[in-house]
Amino acid sequence: MAVTAVSTLDLQREANAMTDPLELASHGPVIPVIVLHRVEDAVPLAQALLAGGVRVLEVTLRTRVALQCMREIVRAVPEAIVGAGTIRSVADAESAKDAGCRFGVSPGYDSDIGHACRNMGLPLLPGVATASEVMAANADGYDFLKFFPATAAGGIPMLKALAGPFADVAFCPTGGITADTAPQFLALPNVRVCGGSWLTPDDAVAAGDWPRITALARAATALRGS
Ligand code: 3PG
């Protein structure tokens, strides 16, 4: 999608309409997992990713400035679809919603968080690493799941194995995936999108090397399953 062709009204409609987390997979093959240590990096980083065609941004709740960074991106970069990663409690989900996030991502599955996100209208991509966790998430109505930590928890063989009993479940594998391995994950029928931090290396963010991040985003946008 040509980001510049999207009108403010279209963006507003889109923001109001998203209820299904699976829509997150419709904007490109990779969702960047972002760690921000300085508020001043938030907007240029988001703009650099957008310039590379990446609209869906997972900003992790791992730093004390994370919520402020989310607010800044939501305010200044309306084309970005900002979500909060590392949601570990209902309070985290509430803070993310307050900051203007349009989705949440949790590293594991917790029913309280699942119910709270549904009640507050925050689409959630919950994490799972085992069949039991898939069943718990399914029981609460979640069928698009983050498979985390993807490489450590069994990688491609595990995703192939989960496709048997859970043929109706889609995954976003995250954790240990690289630009080189992402195509193998994206080739799996039950993988809709991959997550990873390789688009936003710490040293590039610290140096304000936005062209490098745009180049990484552009390369990620072009990835296909193989
Ligand atoms: C995550 O939070 O989802 C992972 O830390 C991202 O994993 P990666 O840094 O190995 O891509």
Coordinates of N, CA and C and ligand atoms in Angstrom, one line a residue:
M1 N 0.9 -1.2 0.0 CA 0.0 0.0 0.0 C 0.9 1.2 0.0
A2 N 0.5 2.2 -0.8 CA 1.3 3.5 -0.8 C 0.8 4.3 0.3
V3 N 1.6 4.4 1.3 CA 1.2 5.1 2.6 C 0.8 6.5 2.3
T4 N 1.5 7.2 1.4 CA 1.1 8.6 1.2 C -0.2 8.8 0.6
A5 N -0.8 7.7 0.0 CA -2.1 7.9 -0.7 C -3.3 7.7 0.3
V6 N -2.9 7.4 1.6 CA -4.0 7.1 2.6 C -4.4 8.5 3.2
S7 N -5.7 8.8 3.1 CA -6.1 10.1 3.7 C -6.3 10.0 5.2
T8 N -6.4 11.1 5.8 CA -6.6 11.1 7.3 C -7.9 10.4 7.6
L9 N -8.9 10.7 6.8 CA -10.2 10.1 7.1 C -10.1 8.5 6.9
D10 N -9.4 8.1 5.9 CA -9.2 6.6 5.8 C -8.5 6.1 7.0
L11 N -7.5 6.8 7.5 CA -6.7 6.3 8.6 C -7.6 6.2 9.9
Q12 N -8.5 7.2 10.0 CA -9.4 7.3 11.1 C -10.4 6.1 11.1
R13 N -10.9 5.9 9.9 CA -11.9 4.7 9.7 C -11.2 3.4 10.0
E14 N -9.9 3.3 9.5 CA -9.2 2.1 9.7 C -8.9 1.9 11.2
A15 N -8.6 3.0 11.9 CA -8.3 2.9 13.3 C -9.5 2.4 14.1
N16 N -10.7 2.9 13.7 CA -11.9 2.5 14.4 C -12.3 1.1 14.1
A17 N -11.9 0.6 12.9 CA -12.5 -0.6 12.4 C -11.8 -1.9 12.9
M18 N -10.5 -1.7 13.2 CA -9.7 -3.0 13.5 C -10.2 -3.6 14.8
T19 N -10.8 -4.8 14.6 CA -11.2 -5.6 15.8 C -10.5 -7.0 15.8
D20 N -10.2 -7.4 14.6 CA -9.6 -8.7 14.4 C -8.1 -8.7 14.3
P21 N -7.4 -9.3 15.3 CA -5.9 -9.2 15.3 C -5.3 -9.7 14.0
L22 N -6.0 -10.6 13.3 CA -5.5 -11.1 12.0 C -5.2 -10.1 11.0
E23 N -6.0 -8.9 11.1 CA -5.7 -7.8 10.2 C -4.3 -7.3 10.3
L24 N -3.6 -7.5 11.4 CA -2.2 -7.1 11.5 C -1.3 -7.7 10.5
A25 N -1.7 -8.9 10.1 CA -0.9 -9.7 9.1 C -1.2 -9.2 7.7
S26 N -2.1 -8.3 7.5 CA -2.4 -7.9 6.1 C -1.6 -6.7 5.6
H27 N -0.7 -6.2 6.5 CA 0.0 -5.0 6.1 C 1.5 -5.3 5.6
G28 N 1.9 -6.6 5.7 CA 3.3 -6.9 5.3 C 3.7 -8.2 6.1
P29 N 4.9 -8.7 5.6 CA 5.3 -10.0 6.2 C 6.0 -10.0 7.5
V30 N 6.4 -8.8 8.0 CA 7.2 -8.7 9.3 C 6.6 -7.6 10.2
I31 N 6.4 -8.0 11.4 CA 6.1 -6.9 12.5 C 7.4 -6.7 13.3
P32 N 7.9 -5.5 13.2 CA 9.1 -5.2 14.0 C 8.9 -5.2 15.5
V33 N 9.7 -5.8 16.3 CA 9.7 -5.8 17.7 C 10.7 -4.7 18.2
I34 N 10.2 -3.6 18.7 CA 11.0 -2.4 18.9 C 11.2 -2.2 20.4
V35 N 12.4 -1.9 20.8 CA 12.8 -1.4 22.1 C 13.4 0.0 22.0
L36 N 12.7 0.9 22.7 CA 13.1 2.3 22.7 C 13.6 2.8 24.0
H37 N 14.8 3.4 24.1 CA 15.3 3.9 25.3 C 15.2 5.4 25.5
R38 N 15.0 6.1 24.3 CA 14.9 7.5 24.3 C 13.7 8.0 23.6
V39 N 12.9 8.8 24.2 CA 11.7 9.3 23.6 C 12.0 10.0 22.2
E40 N 13.1 10.7 22.2 CA 13.4 11.4 20.9 C 13.6 10.5 19.7
D41 N 13.9 9.2 20.0 CA 14.1 8.3 18.9 C 12.7 7.8 18.3
A42 N 11.6 7.9 19.1 CA 10.4 7.2 18.7 C 9.9 7.6 17.3
V43 N 9.7 8.9 17.1 CA 9.1 9.4 15.9 C 10.0 9.1 14.7
P44 N 11.3 9.5 14.7 CA 12.1 9.2 13.6 C 12.2 7.7 13.3
L45 N 12.2 6.9 14.3 CA 12.3 5.4 14.0 C 11.0 5.0 13.3
A46 N 9.9 5.4 13.8 CA 8.6 5.0 13.2 C 8.6 5.5 11.7
Q47 N 9.1 6.8 11.5 CA 9.1 7.3 10.1 C 10.0 6.5 9.2
A48 N 11.1 6.1 9.8 CA 12.1 5.3 9.0 C 11.5 3.9 8.6
L49 N 10.8 3.3 9.6 CA 10.1 2.0 9.2 C 9.0 2.2 8.2
L50 N 8.3 3.3 8.3 CA 7.2 3.6 7.4 C 7.8 3.8 6.0
A51 N 8.9 4.5 5.9 CA 9.6 4.8 4.7 C 10.0 3.5 4.0
G52 N 10.2 2.5 4.8 CA 10.5 1.2 4.2 C 9.3 0.3 4.0
G53 N 8.1 0.8 4.2 CA 6.9 0.1 3.9 C 6.3 -0.7 5.1
V54 N 6.9 -0.4 6.3 CA 6.4 -1.2 7.5 C 5.5 -0.3 8.3
R55 N 4.2 -0.6 8.4 CA 3.2 0.2 9.1 C 2.9 -0.3 10.5
V56 N 2.9 -1.6 10.7 CA 2.5 -2.2 12.0 C 3.8 -2.3 12.9
L57 N 3.7 -1.6 14.0 CA 4.9 -1.4 14.9 C 4.6 -2.0 16.3
E58 N 5.3 -2.9 16.7 CA 5.2 -3.4 18.1 C 6.2 -2.7 19.0
V59 N 5.8 -1.8 19.8 CA 6.7 -1.1 20.7 C 6.6 -1.8 22.1
T60 N 7.7 -2.4 22.5 CA 7.7 -3.2 23.7 C 7.7 -2.4 25.0
L61 N 7.0 -2.9 26.0 CA 6.9 -2.2 27.3 C 8.1 -2.6 28.1
R62 N 9.3 -2.4 27.6 CA 10.4 -2.9 28.3 C 11.3 -1.8 28.8
T63 N 10.9 -0.6 28.6 CA 11.7 0.5 29.0 C 10.8 1.5 29.7
R64 N 11.3 2.4 30.6 CA 10.5 3.3 31.3 C 9.8 4.4 30.4
V65 N 10.4 4.6 29.2 CA 9.9 5.6 28.3 C 8.9 5.0 27.2
A66 N 8.7 3.7 27.3 CA 7.9 3.0 26.3 C 6.6 3.6 26.0
L67 N 5.8 3.9 27.1 CA 4.4 4.4 26.9 C 4.5 5.8 26.3
Q68 N 5.5 6.6 26.7 CA 5.6 7.9 26.1 C 6.0 7.8 24.6
C69 N 6.8 6.9 24.3 CA 7.2 6.7 22.9 C 6.0 6.3 22.1
M70 N 5.1 5.4 22.6 CA 3.9 5.0 21.9 C 3.1 6.2 21.6
R71 N 2.9 7.0 22.7 CA 2.0 8.2 22.5 C 2.6 9.2 21.4
E72 N 3.9 9.3 21.4 CA 4.5 10.2 20.4 C 4.3 9.7 19.0
I73 N 4.4 8.4 18.8 CA 4.3 7.9 17.5 C 2.8 8.0 17.1
V74 N 1.9 7.6 18.0 CA 0.5 7.7 17.7 C 0.1 9.1 17.2
R75 N 0.7 10.1 18.0 CA 0.3 11.5 17.7 C 1.0 12.0 16.4
A76 N 2.2 11.6 16.2 CA 3.0 12.3 15.1 C 3.0 11.4 13.8
V77 N 2.7 10.2 13.9 CA 2.8 9.3 12.7 C 1.5 8.5 12.5
P78 N 0.4 9.2 12.1 CA -0.9 8.5 12.1 C -1.0 7.3 11.1
E79 N -0.1 7.2 10.2 CA -0.1 6.1 9.2 C 0.4 4.8 10.0
A80 N 1.1 5.0 11.0 CA 1.6 3.8 11.8 C 0.5 3.1 12.5
I81 N 0.5 1.8 12.6 CA -0.4 1.1 13.4 C 0.4 0.6 14.6
V82 N 0.2 1.3 15.7 CA 1.1 1.1 16.9 C 0.5 0.1 17.9
G83 N 1.2 -0.8 18.3 CA 0.8 -1.8 19.3 C 1.8 -1.8 20.4
A84 N 1.4 -2.4 21.5 CA 2.3 -2.5 22.7 C 2.7 -4.0 22.8
G85 N 4.0 -4.2 22.8 CA 4.5 -5.6 23.1 C 4.8 -5.8 24.6
T86 N 5.1 -7.0 24.9 CA 5.5 -7.4 26.3 C 4.4 -7.0 27.3
I87 N 3.1 -7.2 26.9 CA 2.0 -7.1 27.9 C 2.0 -8.3 28.8
R88 N 2.2 -8.0 30.1 CA 2.4 -9.1 31.1 C 1.3 -9.0 32.1
S89 N 0.4 -8.0 32.1 CA -0.6 -7.8 33.1 C -1.8 -7.1 32.5
V90 N -2.9 -7.1 33.1 CA -4.1 -6.3 32.7 C -3.8 -4.9 32.8
A91 N -3.0 -4.5 33.8 CA -2.6 -3.0 33.9 C -1.8 -2.6 32.7
D92 N -0.9 -3.5 32.2 CA -0.1 -3.2 31.0 C -1.1 -2.9 29.8
A93 N -2.1 -3.8 29.7 CA -3.0 -3.7 28.6 C -3.8 -2.3 28.7
E94 N -4.2 -2.0 29.9 CA -4.9 -0.7 30.1 C -4.0 0.5 29.7
S95 N -2.8 0.4 30.2 CA -1.8 1.5 29.9 C -1.6 1.6 28.3
A96 N -1.5 0.5 27.7 CA -1.3 0.5 26.2 C -2.5 1.2 25.5
K97 N -3.7 0.8 26.0 CA -4.9 1.3 25.4 C -5.0 2.8 25.6
D98 N -4.6 3.2 26.8 CA -4.6 4.7 27.1 C -3.6 5.4 26.3
A99 N -2.5 4.8 25.9 CA -1.5 5.5 25.2 C -1.9 5.6 23.7
G100 N -3.0 5.0 23.3 CA -3.5 5.0 21.9 C -3.1 3.8 21.1
C101 N -2.6 2.8 21.7 CA -2.2 1.6 21.0 C -3.4 0.9 20.4
R102 N -3.2 0.3 19.2 CA -4.4 -0.3 18.5 C -4.3 -1.8 18.6
F103 N -3.3 -2.3 19.2 CA -3.2 -3.8 19.5 C -2.2 -4.0 20.6
G104 N -2.3 -5.2 21.2 CA -1.3 -5.6 22.2 C -0.7 -7.0 21.8
V105 N 0.5 -7.2 22.3 CA 1.1 -8.5 22.1 C 1.6 -8.9 23.5
S106 N 1.4 -10.2 23.8 CA 1.9 -10.7 25.1 C 2.8 -11.9 24.8
P107 N 3.8 -12.0 25.7 CA 4.8 -13.1 25.4 C 4.2 -14.5 25.7
G108 N 3.2 -14.6 26.6 CA 2.6 -15.9 26.9 C 1.1 -15.7 27.0
Y109 N 0.4 -16.8 27.3 CA -1.1 -16.6 27.4 C -1.6 -16.6 28.8
D110 N -2.4 -15.6 29.0 CA -3.0 -15.4 30.4 C -4.5 -15.0 30.1
S111 N -5.4 -15.8 30.7 CA -6.8 -15.6 30.5 C -7.3 -14.3 30.9
D112 N -6.8 -13.8 32.0 CA -7.3 -12.5 32.5 C -7.0 -11.4 31.5
I113 N -5.8 -11.5 30.9 CA -5.4 -10.5 29.9 C -6.3 -10.7 28.7
G114 N -6.5 -11.9 28.3 CA -7.3 -12.2 27.1 C -8.7 -11.6 27.3
H115 N -9.3 -11.8 28.4 CA -10.7 -11.3 28.7 C -10.6 -9.8 28.8
A116 N -9.7 -9.2 29.5 CA -9.6 -7.8 29.6 C -9.4 -7.1 28.3
C117 N -8.6 -7.6 27.5 CA -8.4 -7.0 26.1 C -9.6 -7.0 25.3
R118 N -10.3 -8.1 25.4 CA -11.6 -8.2 24.6 C -12.6 -7.2 25.2
N119 N -12.7 -7.1 26.5 CA -13.6 -6.1 27.1 C -13.3 -4.7 26.8
M120 N -12.0 -4.4 26.7 CA -11.6 -3.0 26.4 C -11.5 -2.7 24.9
G121 N -11.7 -3.7 24.1 CA -11.6 -3.5 22.6 C -10.2 -3.3 22.1
L122 N -9.3 -4.0 22.8 CA -7.9 -4.0 22.3 C -7.5 -5.3 21.7
P123 N -7.4 -5.4 20.3 CA -7.0 -6.6 19.7 C -5.7 -7.2 20.3
L124 N -5.7 -8.4 20.6 CA -4.5 -9.0 21.3 C -3.9 -10.1 20.5
L125 N -2.6 -10.1 20.4 CA -1.9 -11.2 19.8 C -1.2 -11.9 20.9
P126 N -1.7 -13.0 21.5 CA -1.1 -13.6 22.7 C -0.1 -14.6 22.3
G127 N 0.9 -14.8 23.1 CA 2.0 -15.7 22.9 C 1.7 -17.1 23.4
V128 N 2.1 -18.1 22.7 CA 2.0 -19.5 23.1 C 3.3 -20.2 22.7
A129 N 3.6 -21.3 23.4 CA 4.8 -22.1 23.0 C 4.5 -23.6 23.0
T130 N 3.3 -23.9 23.5 CA 2.9 -25.4 23.6 C 1.5 -25.6 23.2
A131 N 1.2 -26.9 23.0 CA -0.2 -27.2 22.6 C -1.2 -26.8 23.6
S132 N -0.8 -27.0 24.9 CA -1.8 -26.6 26.0 C -2.1 -25.1 26.0
E133 N -1.1 -24.3 25.7 CA -1.3 -22.9 25.6 C -2.2 -22.5 24.4
V134 N -2.0 -23.2 23.3 CA -2.8 -23.0 22.1 C -4.3 -23.3 22.5
M135 N -4.5 -24.4 23.2 CA -5.9 -24.7 23.7 C -6.5 -23.7 24.6
A136 N -5.6 -23.2 25.5 CA -6.2 -22.2 26.5 C -6.5 -20.9 25.7
A137 N -5.7 -20.5 24.8 CA -6.0 -19.3 24.0 C -7.2 -19.5 23.1
N138 N -7.3 -20.7 22.5 CA -8.5 -21.0 21.7 C -9.8 -20.9 22.5
A139 N -9.7 -21.5 23.7 CA -10.9 -21.5 24.6 C -11.4 -20.1 24.9
D140 N -10.5 -19.2 24.8 CA -10.9 -17.8 25.1 C -11.2 -17.0 23.8
G141 N -11.2 -17.7 22.7 CA -11.6 -17.1 21.4 C -10.4 -16.6 20.6
Y142 N -9.2 -16.9 21.0 CA -8.0 -16.4 20.2 C -7.5 -17.4 19.3
D143 N -7.4 -17.2 18.0 CA -6.9 -18.2 17.1 C -5.8 -17.6 16.1
F144 N -5.4 -16.4 16.4 CA -4.2 -15.9 15.8 C -3.2 -15.6 16.9
L145 N -2.1 -16.4 16.9 CA -1.2 -16.4 18.1 C 0.2 -16.2 17.8
K146 N 0.9 -15.5 18.7 CA 2.3 -15.3 18.6 C 3.0 -16.6 19.0
F147 N 3.8 -17.2 18.2 CA 4.6 -18.4 18.6 C 5.9 -17.9 19.1
F148 N 6.1 -18.0 20.5 CA 7.3 -17.4 21.1 C 7.8 -18.3 22.2
P149 N 9.1 -18.4 22.4 CA 10.2 -17.9 21.5 C 10.4 -18.9 20.3
A150 N 10.1 -18.4 19.1 CA 9.9 -19.3 18.0 C 11.0 -20.3 17.8
T151 N 12.2 -19.8 17.7 CA 13.4 -20.7 17.4 C 13.6 -21.6 18.6
A152 N 13.7 -21.1 19.8 CA 14.0 -21.9 21.0 C 12.9 -22.9 21.3
A153 N 11.6 -22.6 20.9 CA 10.5 -23.5 21.3 C 10.2 -24.5 20.2
G154 N 11.1 -24.7 19.2 CA 10.9 -25.7 18.3 C 10.8 -25.3 16.8
G155 N 10.8 -24.0 16.6 CA 10.9 -23.5 15.2 C 10.0 -24.1 14.2
I156 N 10.5 -24.3 13.0 CA 9.6 -24.8 11.9 C 9.0 -26.2 12.2
P157 N 9.8 -27.1 12.7 CA 9.2 -28.4 13.0 C 8.0 -28.3 14.0
M158 N 8.1 -27.5 15.0 CA 7.0 -27.3 16.0 C 5.8 -26.7 15.3
L159 N 6.0 -25.7 14.4 CA 4.9 -25.1 13.7 C 4.2 -26.1 12.8
K160 N 5.0 -27.0 12.2 CA 4.4 -28.0 11.3 C 3.6 -29.0 12.2
A161 N 4.2 -29.3 13.3 CA 3.5 -30.3 14.2 C 2.2 -29.7 14.7
L162 N 2.2 -28.4 15.1 CA 0.9 -27.7 15.6 C -0.1 -27.6 14.5
A163 N 0.3 -27.7 13.2 CA -0.7 -27.5 12.1 C -1.7 -28.7 12.1
G164 N -1.2 -29.9 12.7 CA -2.1 -31.1 12.6 C -3.3 -30.9 13.5
P165 N -3.2 -30.8 14.8 CA -4.4 -30.6 15.7 C -5.0 -29.2 15.6
F166 N -4.2 -28.2 15.2 CA -4.7 -26.9 15.2 C -4.7 -26.3 13.8
A167 N -5.4 -27.0 12.9 CA -5.4 -26.6 11.5 C -6.1 -25.2 11.3
D168 N -6.9 -24.8 12.2 CA -7.6 -23.5 12.1 C -6.9 -22.3 12.8
V169 N -5.7 -22.6 13.3 CA -4.9 -21.6 14.1 C -3.8 -21.0 13.2
A170 N -3.7 -19.6 13.2 CA -2.6 -19.0 12.5 C -1.6 -18.4 13.5
F171 N -0.4 -18.4 13.1 CA 0.7 -18.0 14.0 C 1.5 -16.8 13.4
C172 N 2.1 -16.1 14.4 CA 3.1 -15.1 14.1 C 4.4 -15.5 14.9
P173 N 5.2 -16.3 14.3 CA 6.4 -16.7 15.0 C 7.3 -15.5 15.3
T174 N 7.9 -15.5 16.5 CA 8.8 -14.4 16.9 C 9.8 -14.9 17.9
G175 N 11.0 -14.4 17.8 CA 12.0 -14.9 18.7 C 13.1 -15.7 18.0
G176 N 14.2 -15.0 17.7 CA 15.3 -15.7 17.1 C 15.2 -15.8 15.5
I177 N 14.2 -15.1 15.0 CA 14.1 -15.1 13.5 C 14.9 -14.0 12.9
T178 N 15.5 -14.3 11.8 CA 16.3 -13.3 11.1 C 15.8 -13.1 9.6
A179 N 16.4 -12.1 9.0 CA 16.0 -11.9 7.6 C 16.3 -13.1 6.7
D180 N 17.3 -13.9 7.1 CA 17.6 -15.1 6.4 C 16.6 -16.3 6.6
T181 N 16.2 -16.4 7.9 CA 15.3 -17.5 8.2 C 13.8 -17.2 8.0
A182 N 13.5 -15.9 8.0 CA 12.0 -15.5 7.9 C 11.3 -16.2 6.7
P183 N 12.0 -16.2 5.5 CA 11.2 -16.8 4.4 C 10.8 -18.3 4.6
Q184 N 11.6 -19.0 5.4 CA 11.2 -20.4 5.7 C 10.0 -20.5 6.6
F185 N 9.9 -19.5 7.5 CA 8.8 -19.5 8.4 C 7.5 -19.0 7.6
L186 N 7.7 -18.0 6.7 CA 6.6 -17.4 6.0 C 6.1 -18.4 5.0
A187 N 6.8 -19.4 4.6 CA 6.4 -20.4 3.6 C 5.4 -21.4 4.3
L188 N 5.3 -21.4 5.6 CA 4.4 -22.4 6.2 C 3.0 -21.9 6.1
P189 N 2.0 -22.8 5.8 CA 0.6 -22.4 5.6 C 0.0 -21.8 6.9
N190 N 0.5 -22.1 8.0 CA -0.1 -21.6 9.3 C 0.6 -20.4 9.8
V191 N 1.6 -19.8 9.0 CA 2.3 -18.6 9.4 C 1.8 -17.5 8.5
R192 N 1.3 -16.4 9.2 CA 0.7 -15.3 8.4 C 1.7 -14.1 8.4
V193 N 2.6 -14.0 9.4 CA 3.5 -12.9 9.5 C 4.5 -13.3 10.5
C194 N 5.7 -12.7 10.4 CA 6.8 -13.0 11.4 C 7.0 -11.8 12.3
G195 N 7.5 -11.9 13.5 CA 7.9 -10.8 14.3 C 9.4 -10.9 14.5
G196 N 10.0 -9.7 14.8 CA 11.5 -9.8 15.1 C 12.1 -8.4 15.3
S197 N 13.2 -8.4 15.9 CA 13.9 -7.2 16.3 C 15.0 -6.8 15.3
W198 N 15.1 -7.7 14.2 CA 16.3 -7.4 13.3 C 16.1 -6.1 12.5
L199 N 14.9 -5.6 12.4 CA 14.7 -4.4 11.6 C 15.2 -3.1 12.4
T200 N 15.3 -3.3 13.7 CA 15.7 -2.1 14.5 C 16.8 -2.4 15.4
P201 N 18.0 -2.7 14.9 CA 19.2 -3.0 15.7 C 19.5 -1.9 16.7
D202 N 19.8 -2.3 17.9 CA 20.1 -1.3 19.0 C 21.1 -0.3 18.6
D203 N 22.2 -0.7 17.9 CA 23.2 0.3 17.5 C 22.7 1.3 16.5
A204 N 21.9 0.8 15.6 CA 21.3 1.7 14.6 C 20.4 2.8 15.2
V205 N 19.6 2.3 16.2 CA 18.7 3.3 16.9 C 19.6 4.3 17.7
A206 N 20.5 3.7 18.4 CA 21.4 4.6 19.3 C 22.1 5.6 18.4
A207 N 22.5 5.3 17.2 CA 23.3 6.2 16.3 C 22.3 7.1 15.5
G208 N 21.0 6.8 15.6 CA 20.1 7.6 14.7 C 20.3 7.2 13.3
D209 N 20.7 6.0 13.0 CA 21.0 5.6 11.6 C 19.7 5.2 10.9
W210 N 18.8 6.2 10.7 CA 17.5 5.9 10.1 C 17.5 5.4 8.7
P211 N 18.5 5.8 7.8 CA 18.5 5.1 6.5 C 18.8 3.6 6.6
R212 N 19.6 3.2 7.6 CA 19.8 1.8 7.7 C 18.5 1.1 8.1
I213 N 17.8 1.7 9.0 CA 16.5 1.1 9.4 C 15.5 1.0 8.2
T214 N 15.5 2.1 7.5 CA 14.6 2.1 6.3 C 15.0 1.0 5.3
A215 N 16.3 0.8 5.1 CA 16.8 -0.3 4.2 C 16.4 -1.7 4.8
L216 N 16.5 -1.8 6.1 CA 16.1 -3.1 6.7 C 14.6 -3.4 6.6
A217 N 13.9 -2.3 6.7 CA 12.4 -2.4 6.6 C 12.0 -2.7 5.2
R218 N 12.7 -2.0 4.2 CA 12.3 -2.3 2.8 C 12.6 -3.7 2.5
A219 N 13.8 -4.3 2.9 CA 14.1 -5.7 2.7 C 13.1 -6.6 3.3
A220 N 12.7 -6.3 4.5 CA 11.7 -7.1 5.2 C 10.3 -7.1 4.5
T221 N 10.0 -5.9 4.0 CA 8.7 -5.8 3.3 C 8.7 -6.7 2.0
A222 N 9.9 -6.9 1.5 CA 9.9 -7.6 0.2 C 10.0 -9.1 0.5
L223 N 10.1 -9.6 1.7 CA 10.3 -11.0 2.0 C 9.0 -11.8 1.6
R224 N 9.2 -13.0 1.1 CA 8.1 -13.9 0.8 C 8.5 -15.3 1.3
G225 N 7.6 -16.1 1.4 CA 7.9 -17.5 1.8 C 8.7 -18.2 0.8
S226 N 9.6 -19.0 1.2 CA 10.4 -19.8 0.2 C 10.9 -21.1 0.8
Ligands
3PG1 C1 10.1 -10.6 21.3 O1 10.0 -9.9 22.2 O2 9.1 -11.0 20.6 C2 11.4 -11.1 21.0 O3 12.3 -10.7 21.9 C3 11.9 -10.7 19.6 O4 12.9 -11.7 19.4 P1 14.2 -11.4 18.6 O5 14.9 -10.2 19.3 O6 15.0 -12.7 18.6 O7 13.8 -11.0 17.2

